[in-house]
Amino acid sequence: DAKTTQPPSMDCAEGRAANLPCNHSTISGNEYVYWYRQIHSQGPQYIIHGLKNNETNEMASLIITEDRKSSTLILPHATLRDTAVYYCIVRVYPNNNDMRFGAGTRLTVKP
Amino acid sequence: DAGVTQSPTHLIKTRGQQVTLRCSPKSGHDTVSWYQQALGQGPQFIFQYYEEEERQRGNFPDRFSGHQFPNYSSELNVNALLLGDSALYLCASSLGGAAVRVEVAFFGQGTRLTVV
């Protein structure tokens, strides 16, 4: 699976959009991009995933660049409850069944 | 619809002892994966069970073993506990099989194991 690079930490003002970048320059054509988040001491929570098209659900939007070497997770109106560590993961299924979590980005939403 | 449930939530064991952690997958899921998360780090894949067999394994010693039951629930066993085994152990369930194109895994809240 391709390796991902994320900034270690980011701040965002409450009510503003949070844009979390992820670099995956070695991604291959059959690898999906997944985003999870982990609120302190809880299990990771699935947010969204995509292959090459932009995706949106009730939690967030995922923007994948045309060359697929990077992506951005967008939380449109961040709240204090969105403070968490956000993980960007790329993986092939079903060839690799494990998800390789890096250190993630610690997002702090401030009032 | 119950999500992924793990038991116990917290556990304290002594070095050298053995421990068994349990996981019930989300309704409709047939695949269970186990992860270890040390303090301040991301989760690390231990192994995955599908159709009651270990399908893939991460870089963990044989002291870590598992089992999946016919009802898809799973156990993680760790023998000869070391201080370094202290961590949050996470179970994730998903729908496996060749017919599934994209897998989304859902995690439980974890079991916090402390080895003293």
XYZ file of C-alpha atoms in Angstrom:
227
model
C 0.000 0.000 0.000
C 1.096 3.531 -0.718
C 2.493 5.577 2.137
C 0.688 8.716 3.262
C 2.008 11.973 4.676
C -0.092 14.242 6.867
C 0.744 17.345 8.917
C 1.051 16.407 12.600
C -1.360 19.058 13.823
C -3.799 21.728 12.681
C -6.097 24.247 14.308
C -9.485 25.402 13.076
C -11.974 27.965 14.357
C -15.379 26.672 15.342
C -17.905 27.123 12.532
C -15.235 27.375 9.861
C -14.332 24.710 7.337
C -11.494 22.390 8.310
C -9.348 21.293 5.382
C -7.070 18.360 6.187
C -4.479 17.495 3.518
C -2.957 14.121 2.766
C -0.140 13.331 0.383
C -0.055 9.897 -1.255
C 2.265 10.427 -4.185
C 2.975 6.709 -4.709
C -0.668 5.668 -4.900
C -1.492 3.099 -7.555
C -4.551 2.886 -9.751
C -6.460 0.366 -7.658
C -5.843 1.910 -4.252
C -8.653 3.658 -2.430
C -8.239 6.604 -0.062
C -9.925 6.189 3.324
C -10.329 8.674 6.148
C -10.928 7.758 9.763
C -10.851 9.843 12.898
C -10.227 8.952 16.511
C -11.563 10.986 19.368
C -9.517 10.615 22.517
C -9.365 6.991 23.739
C -12.218 5.848 21.507
C -12.109 3.499 18.532
C -11.461 5.011 15.089
C -14.586 6.226 13.328
C -15.032 5.807 9.575
C -15.574 9.094 7.765
C -15.384 8.633 4.010
C -13.504 6.900 1.196
C -12.940 7.395 -2.528
C -11.037 6.181 -5.567
C -10.749 9.082 -7.986
C -13.958 11.068 -7.900
C -14.814 13.580 -5.222
C -17.117 12.174 -2.582
C -19.500 13.732 -0.084
C -21.525 12.316 2.768
C -23.231 13.663 5.855
C -19.946 13.989 7.706
C -17.461 15.367 5.195
C -16.277 15.842 1.635
C -13.259 14.186 0.061
C -11.455 15.957 -2.729
C -8.933 13.854 -4.673
C -6.616 15.581 -7.144
C -6.766 14.531 -10.766
C -3.378 12.782 -10.568
C -4.556 11.142 -7.305
C -1.307 12.025 -5.541
C -3.023 13.984 -2.820
C -6.409 14.480 -1.233
C -8.172 16.828 1.159
C -10.791 15.995 3.734
C -13.188 18.871 4.309
C -15.331 19.280 7.391
C -17.625 22.092 6.216
C -18.570 23.586 9.582
C -16.223 22.339 12.281
C -17.513 22.000 15.821
C -15.680 21.395 19.084
C -16.724 17.738 18.828
C -14.655 17.402 15.647
C -11.456 17.726 17.701
C -9.708 14.411 17.043
C -6.819 12.680 15.287
C -7.604 12.234 11.589
C -6.020 9.360 9.671
C -5.625 9.175 5.903
C -5.077 5.615 4.651
C -4.631 4.181 1.176
C -5.132 0.519 0.549
C -5.955 -2.128 -1.987
C -8.814 -4.436 -1.259
C -8.921 -7.380 -1.225
C -5.185 -7.826 -1.767
C -4.280 -6.225 1.536
C -6.730 -6.597 4.350
C -4.903 -4.521 6.896
C -5.165 -0.780 7.178
C -1.841 0.923 7.840
C -2.422 3.863 10.118
C 0.250 6.523 10.315
C 0.470 9.145 13.028
C -2.421 11.162 11.570
C -3.259 14.853 11.973
C -4.381 16.121 15.331
C -7.133 18.645 14.582
C -8.034 21.059 17.347
C -11.210 23.059 16.867
C -11.116 26.237 18.908
C -14.064 28.370 20.056
C -28.462 -2.005 15.270
C -25.579 -2.768 17.617
C -22.194 -1.752 16.400
C -18.949 -3.522 17.201
C -18.791 -4.451 20.860
C -15.683 -5.390 22.812
C -15.192 -6.791 26.275
C -13.877 -6.089 28.774
C -13.319 -2.340 28.493
C -10.366 -2.323 30.866
C -8.086 -5.060 32.126
C -5.019 -5.240 34.354
C -2.723 -8.273 34.101
C 0.642 -9.288 35.485
C 3.694 -10.025 33.366
C 3.742 -13.637 32.200
C -0.002 -14.084 32.426
C -2.349 -14.820 29.565
C -5.311 -12.687 28.460
C -8.364 -13.177 26.246
C -10.194 -10.268 24.674
C -13.568 -10.595 22.967
C -15.272 -8.924 20.040
C -18.759 -9.115 18.575
C -18.954 -7.719 15.049
C -21.530 -5.310 13.701
C -24.706 -7.046 12.582
C -24.294 -8.444 9.072
C -20.502 -8.411 9.151
C -18.493 -11.599 8.802
C -14.888 -10.411 9.055
C -13.018 -9.358 12.178
C -9.656 -7.614 12.373
C -7.624 -6.885 15.479
C -5.344 -3.899 16.028
C -2.971 -2.836 18.792
C -2.619 0.851 19.580
C 0.185 1.974 21.847
C -0.101 5.339 23.534
C 0.421 8.196 21.092
C 0.624 5.979 18.015
C -1.743 4.859 15.294
C -3.323 1.396 15.396
C -1.150 -1.479 14.174
C -2.711 -4.457 12.397
C -2.420 -7.782 14.237
C -4.510 -10.171 12.118
C -7.817 -10.681 10.386
C -10.286 -13.565 10.587
C -12.718 -14.564 7.867
C -14.697 -17.806 7.650
C -13.179 -18.876 10.976
C -9.639 -18.763 9.614
C -6.789 -16.313 9.930
C -6.654 -14.611 6.546
C -3.794 -12.191 7.027
C -1.346 -11.413 9.784
C 0.720 -8.381 10.668
C 4.153 -8.300 12.231
C 3.247 -9.741 15.627
C 4.798 -12.753 17.410
C 3.076 -16.093 17.869
C 2.174 -15.082 21.425
C -0.731 -13.315 19.742
C -3.363 -15.738 18.532
C -7.006 -15.573 17.714
C -10.155 -17.407 16.941
C -13.380 -16.750 15.104
C -16.584 -18.539 16.001
C -19.428 -19.626 13.687
C -21.453 -16.580 14.772
C -18.522 -14.395 13.520
C -17.517 -13.217 16.978
C -13.823 -13.362 17.725
C -11.261 -13.658 20.491
C -7.741 -12.333 20.740
C -5.399 -14.260 23.011
C -2.041 -13.011 24.199
C 0.277 -15.377 26.074
C 3.278 -14.618 28.272
C 2.362 -10.973 28.639
C 5.111 -8.369 28.508
C 5.038 -4.827 29.827
C 5.181 -3.698 26.194
C 1.860 -5.365 25.473
C 0.128 -2.597 27.398
C -2.054 -0.888 24.815
C -5.544 -0.260 23.520
C -6.696 -3.321 21.590
C -9.188 -2.552 18.871
C -11.500 -4.841 16.984
C -12.862 -3.871 13.576
C -15.579 -5.662 11.665
C -16.397 -5.594 7.997
C -18.052 -7.543 5.231
C -15.567 -9.772 3.475
C -15.713 -12.102 0.539
C -14.887 -11.826 -3.144
C -18.216 -10.190 -3.951
C -17.391 -7.137 -1.860
C -15.665 -4.521 -3.973
C -14.802 -1.970 -1.326
C -14.507 -2.815 2.326
C -15.416 -0.378 5.076
C -14.355 -1.409 8.544
C -16.108 -0.261 11.695
C -14.242 -0.227 14.996
C -15.252 -1.013 18.526
C -14.316 1.160 21.492
C -11.411 -1.047 22.404
C -10.065 -2.867 25.438
C -7.449 -1.025 27.462
C -4.915 -3.618 28.641
C -2.391 -2.697 31.296
C 0.407 -5.140 32.089
C 2.147 -4.586 35.429
